């Protein structure tokens, strides 16, 4: 499995707007080969922001990279820059490859 994670520092008071943007967003992920799961997670409040993370699980790094080059990716991210005012800073992308799995 290959996991991609974006961390978002959402300005305090903008949490509901941020969550609404994500709830209305058509990610197109369910139709993408290699897609396994998506989660939007709400974390703790910190110094002037609420931490959120989006986690997307993929069968492999190749599937993720194919997604980033696809029309579905472009459609899912269309207009994403229009919500910059919700964040303290740009999202931070992190990627992880499975080294151990327990079922």
Short mmCIF file of N, CA and C in Angstrom, two decimals, residues 13-101:
data_model
loop_
_atom_site.label_atom_id
_atom_site.label_comp_id
_atom_site.label_asym_id
_atom_site.label_seq_id
_atom_site.Cartn_x
_atom_site.Cartn_y
_atom_site.Cartn_z
N UNK A 13 -12.08 29.30 13.15
CA UNK A 13 -13.31 29.94 12.68
C UNK A 13 -13.67 29.57 11.26
N UNK A 14 -12.76 28.92 10.53
CA UNK A 14 -13.00 28.52 9.14
C UNK A 14 -13.22 27.02 8.99
N UNK A 15 -13.30 26.30 10.11
CA UNK A 15 -13.41 24.85 10.06
C UNK A 15 -14.66 24.39 9.31
N UNK A 16 -15.81 24.99 9.59
CA UNK A 16 -17.05 24.57 8.94
C UNK A 16 -16.99 24.80 7.43
N UNK A 17 -16.42 25.93 7.03
CA UNK A 17 -16.29 26.21 5.60
C UNK A 17 -15.36 25.20 4.94
N UNK A 18 -14.24 24.91 5.57
CA UNK A 18 -13.29 23.93 5.06
C UNK A 18 -13.97 22.57 4.89
N UNK A 19 -14.68 22.13 5.90
CA UNK A 19 -15.35 20.82 5.84
C UNK A 19 -16.43 20.80 4.76
N UNK A 20 -17.13 21.91 4.58
CA UNK A 20 -18.15 22.00 3.54
C UNK A 20 -17.53 21.90 2.15
N UNK A 21 -16.41 22.58 1.95
CA UNK A 21 -15.69 22.51 0.66
C UNK A 21 -15.37 21.05 0.34
N UNK A 22 -14.87 20.32 1.31
CA UNK A 22 -14.51 18.92 1.08
C UNK A 22 -15.74 18.05 0.88
N UNK A 23 -16.81 18.31 1.61
CA UNK A 23 -18.03 17.50 1.48
C UNK A 23 -18.66 17.66 0.10
N UNK A 24 -18.53 18.84 -0.50
CA UNK A 24 -19.13 19.11 -1.81
C UNK A 24 -18.20 18.75 -2.97
N UNK A 25 -16.96 18.46 -2.67
CA UNK A 25 -15.95 18.20 -3.70
C UNK A 25 -16.14 16.82 -4.32
N UNK A 26 -16.11 16.76 -5.64
CA UNK A 26 -16.14 15.47 -6.34
C UNK A 26 -14.71 15.08 -6.63
N UNK A 27 -14.19 14.13 -5.88
CA UNK A 27 -12.78 13.76 -6.00
C UNK A 27 -12.51 12.87 -7.20
N UNK A 28 -13.53 12.22 -7.74
CA UNK A 28 -13.38 11.28 -8.86
C UNK A 28 -12.54 10.07 -8.48
N UNK A 29 -12.22 9.89 -7.21
CA UNK A 29 -11.31 8.82 -6.81
C UNK A 29 -11.88 7.42 -7.02
N UNK A 30 -13.18 7.25 -6.81
CA UNK A 30 -13.74 5.89 -6.89
C UNK A 30 -13.59 5.26 -8.27
N UNK A 31 -13.38 6.07 -9.28
CA UNK A 31 -13.22 5.54 -10.64
C UNK A 31 -11.76 5.37 -11.04
N UNK A 32 -10.83 5.68 -10.14
CA UNK A 32 -9.40 5.67 -10.48
C UNK A 32 -8.78 4.31 -10.15
N UNK A 33 -8.13 3.68 -11.13
CA UNK A 33 -7.46 2.39 -10.85
C UNK A 33 -6.42 2.53 -9.73
N UNK A 34 -6.43 1.56 -8.81
CA UNK A 34 -5.47 1.54 -7.72
C UNK A 34 -5.90 2.28 -6.47
N UNK A 35 -7.02 3.02 -6.54
CA UNK A 35 -7.52 3.73 -5.36
C UNK A 35 -8.09 2.73 -4.37
N UNK A 36 -7.74 2.90 -3.08
CA UNK A 36 -8.23 2.00 -2.04
C UNK A 36 -9.16 2.69 -1.04
N UNK A 37 -8.76 3.88 -0.55
CA UNK A 37 -9.58 4.54 0.48
C UNK A 37 -9.17 6.00 0.62
N UNK A 38 -10.11 6.79 1.12
CA UNK A 38 -9.85 8.20 1.42
C UNK A 38 -10.46 8.52 2.77
N UNK A 39 -9.75 9.34 3.56
CA UNK A 39 -10.27 9.84 4.84
C UNK A 39 -9.86 11.30 5.01
N UNK A 40 -10.80 12.12 5.46
CA UNK A 40 -10.49 13.48 5.88
C UNK A 40 -10.59 13.48 7.40
N UNK A 41 -9.51 13.84 8.06
CA UNK A 41 -9.41 13.75 9.51
C UNK A 41 -9.25 15.13 10.13
N UNK A 42 -9.96 15.35 11.24
CA UNK A 42 -9.84 16.60 11.98
C UNK A 42 -8.96 16.36 13.20
N UNK A 43 -7.95 17.19 13.34
CA UNK A 43 -7.02 17.05 14.45
C UNK A 43 -7.22 18.12 15.49
N UNK A 44 -6.20 18.34 16.30
CA UNK A 44 -6.31 19.28 17.41
C UNK A 44 -6.23 20.74 16.97
N UNK A 45 -6.71 21.59 17.86
CA UNK A 45 -6.50 23.03 17.70
C UNK A 45 -5.11 23.34 18.21
N UNK A 46 -4.44 24.23 17.50
CA UNK A 46 -3.09 24.64 17.90
C UNK A 46 -3.05 26.15 17.94
N UNK A 47 -1.92 26.75 17.65
CA UNK A 47 -1.73 28.20 17.72
C UNK A 47 -2.43 28.92 16.58
N UNK A 48 -3.72 29.17 16.71
CA UNK A 48 -4.46 29.92 15.71
C UNK A 48 -5.00 29.11 14.55
N UNK A 49 -4.93 27.78 14.64
CA UNK A 49 -5.45 26.96 13.55
C UNK A 49 -5.93 25.60 14.07
N UNK A 50 -6.71 24.92 13.22
CA UNK A 50 -7.12 23.54 13.46
C UNK A 50 -6.39 22.69 12.43
N UNK A 51 -5.78 21.62 12.86
CA UNK A 51 -5.07 20.72 11.96
C UNK A 51 -6.04 19.72 11.35
N UNK A 52 -5.97 19.57 10.04
CA UNK A 52 -6.71 18.54 9.31
C UNK A 52 -5.70 17.75 8.49
N UNK A 53 -6.07 16.52 8.15
CA UNK A 53 -5.24 15.71 7.26
C UNK A 53 -6.16 14.93 6.33
N UNK A 54 -5.79 14.88 5.08
CA UNK A 54 -6.46 13.99 4.13
C UNK A 54 -5.51 12.82 3.86
N UNK A 55 -6.04 11.62 3.96
CA UNK A 55 -5.26 10.41 3.72
C UNK A 55 -5.88 9.68 2.53
N UNK A 56 -5.07 9.35 1.56
CA UNK A 56 -5.54 8.56 0.43
C UNK A 56 -4.64 7.34 0.31
N UNK A 57 -5.26 6.16 0.31
CA UNK A 57 -4.52 4.90 0.20
C UNK A 57 -4.60 4.39 -1.23
N UNK A 58 -3.46 3.94 -1.73
CA UNK A 58 -3.31 3.45 -3.10
C UNK A 58 -2.70 2.05 -3.07
N UNK A 59 -2.96 1.29 -4.12
CA UNK A 59 -2.34 -0.03 -4.23
C UNK A 59 -0.83 0.08 -4.37
N UNK A 60 -0.37 1.15 -5.04
CA UNK A 60 1.07 1.30 -5.28
C UNK A 60 1.40 2.76 -5.58
N UNK A 61 2.68 3.07 -5.53
CA UNK A 61 3.14 4.41 -5.91
C UNK A 61 2.80 4.69 -7.38
N UNK A 62 2.93 3.69 -8.22
CA UNK A 62 2.62 3.87 -9.65
C UNK A 62 1.17 4.28 -9.85
N UNK A 63 0.24 3.68 -9.09
CA UNK A 63 -1.16 4.07 -9.19
C UNK A 63 -1.36 5.53 -8.78
N UNK A 64 -0.70 5.92 -7.70
CA UNK A 64 -0.81 7.32 -7.26
C UNK A 64 -0.26 8.27 -8.33
N UNK A 65 0.90 7.96 -8.87
CA UNK A 65 1.50 8.83 -9.89
C UNK A 65 0.63 8.90 -11.14
N UNK A 66 0.03 7.78 -11.52
CA UNK A 66 -0.90 7.79 -12.66
C UNK A 66 -2.07 8.72 -12.38
N UNK A 67 -2.59 8.68 -11.15
CA UNK A 67 -3.69 9.55 -10.75
C UNK A 67 -3.30 11.02 -10.89
N UNK A 68 -2.08 11.38 -10.47
CA UNK A 68 -1.66 12.78 -10.52
C UNK A 68 -1.51 13.29 -11.94
N UNK A 69 -1.42 12.39 -12.90
CA UNK A 69 -1.29 12.78 -14.32
C UNK A 69 -2.61 12.67 -15.08
N UNK A 70 -3.67 12.32 -14.39
CA UNK A 70 -4.94 12.01 -15.05
C UNK A 70 -5.87 13.21 -15.16
N UNK A 71 -6.83 13.07 -16.04
CA UNK A 71 -7.89 14.08 -16.18
C UNK A 71 -8.73 14.12 -14.89
N UNK A 72 -8.93 12.98 -14.27
CA UNK A 72 -9.69 12.93 -13.00
C UNK A 72 -9.01 13.78 -11.94
N UNK A 73 -7.69 13.76 -11.88
CA UNK A 73 -6.95 14.58 -10.93
C UNK A 73 -7.17 16.07 -11.22
N UNK A 74 -7.08 16.44 -12.48
CA UNK A 74 -7.28 17.85 -12.86
C UNK A 74 -8.69 18.30 -12.50
N UNK A 75 -9.68 17.46 -12.75
CA UNK A 75 -11.06 17.81 -12.40
C UNK A 75 -11.25 17.93 -10.89
N UNK A 76 -10.67 17.01 -10.14
CA UNK A 76 -10.82 17.02 -8.68
C UNK A 76 -10.18 18.24 -8.04
N UNK A 77 -9.13 18.77 -8.65
CA UNK A 77 -8.40 19.90 -8.07
C UNK A 77 -8.72 21.23 -8.73
N UNK A 78 -9.66 21.21 -9.66
CA UNK A 78 -10.07 22.44 -10.33
C UNK A 78 -10.66 23.41 -9.29
N UNK A 79 -10.15 24.61 -9.25
CA UNK A 79 -10.66 25.61 -8.32
C UNK A 79 -10.12 25.50 -6.91
N UNK A 80 -9.19 24.57 -6.66
CA UNK A 80 -8.67 24.39 -5.30
C UNK A 80 -7.98 25.64 -4.78
N UNK A 81 -7.38 26.42 -5.64
CA UNK A 81 -6.69 27.64 -5.22
C UNK A 81 -7.62 28.73 -4.75
N UNK A 82 -8.91 28.56 -5.01
CA UNK A 82 -9.88 29.58 -4.62
C UNK A 82 -10.19 29.61 -3.13
N UNK A 83 -9.60 28.71 -2.37
CA UNK A 83 -9.88 28.64 -0.93
C UNK A 83 -8.64 28.91 -0.08
N UNK A 84 -7.66 29.57 -0.66
CA UNK A 84 -6.40 29.85 0.06
C UNK A 84 -6.62 30.63 1.35
N UNK A 85 -7.68 31.41 1.39
CA UNK A 85 -7.94 32.24 2.58
C UNK A 85 -8.34 31.41 3.80
N UNK A 86 -8.61 30.12 3.63
CA UNK A 86 -8.96 29.25 4.76
C UNK A 86 -7.73 28.76 5.53
N UNK A 87 -6.55 28.85 4.89
CA UNK A 87 -5.34 28.25 5.44
C UNK A 87 -4.34 29.27 5.95
N UNK A 88 -3.54 28.85 6.92
CA UNK A 88 -2.42 29.67 7.37
C UNK A 88 -1.25 29.57 6.41
N UNK A 89 -1.14 28.42 5.74
CA UNK A 89 -0.04 28.17 4.79
C UNK A 89 -0.50 27.09 3.82
N UNK A 90 0.22 26.89 2.73
CA UNK A 90 -0.18 25.83 1.78
C UNK A 90 -0.17 24.46 2.43
N UNK A 91 -0.99 23.53 1.92
CA UNK A 91 -0.97 22.15 2.45
C UNK A 91 0.41 21.53 2.30
N UNK A 92 0.70 20.60 3.20
CA UNK A 92 1.99 19.90 3.17
C UNK A 92 1.75 18.44 2.79
N UNK A 93 2.28 18.04 1.62
CA UNK A 93 2.13 16.67 1.15
C UNK A 93 3.21 15.78 1.76
N UNK A 94 2.78 14.62 2.25
CA UNK A 94 3.68 13.60 2.75
C UNK A 94 3.26 12.28 2.12
N UNK A 95 4.22 11.42 1.81
CA UNK A 95 3.90 10.12 1.22
C UNK A 95 4.59 9.02 2.02
N UNK A 96 3.92 7.87 2.09
CA UNK A 96 4.41 6.75 2.88
C UNK A 96 4.21 5.45 2.11
N UNK A 97 5.19 4.57 2.23
CA UNK A 97 5.12 3.25 1.63
C UNK A 97 5.04 2.22 2.75
N UNK A 98 4.21 1.22 2.60
CA UNK A 98 4.04 0.19 3.62
C UNK A 98 5.31 -0.63 3.79
N UNK A 99 5.73 -0.79 5.03
CA UNK A 99 6.86 -1.67 5.35
C UNK A 99 6.42 -2.82 6.25
N UNK A 100 5.23 -2.69 6.86
CA UNK A 100 4.69 -3.76 7.67
C UNK A 100 3.18 -3.68 7.63
N UNK A 101 2.49 -4.82 7.57
CA UNK A 101 1.03 -4.85 7.52
C UNK A 101 0.54 -5.91 8.47
#
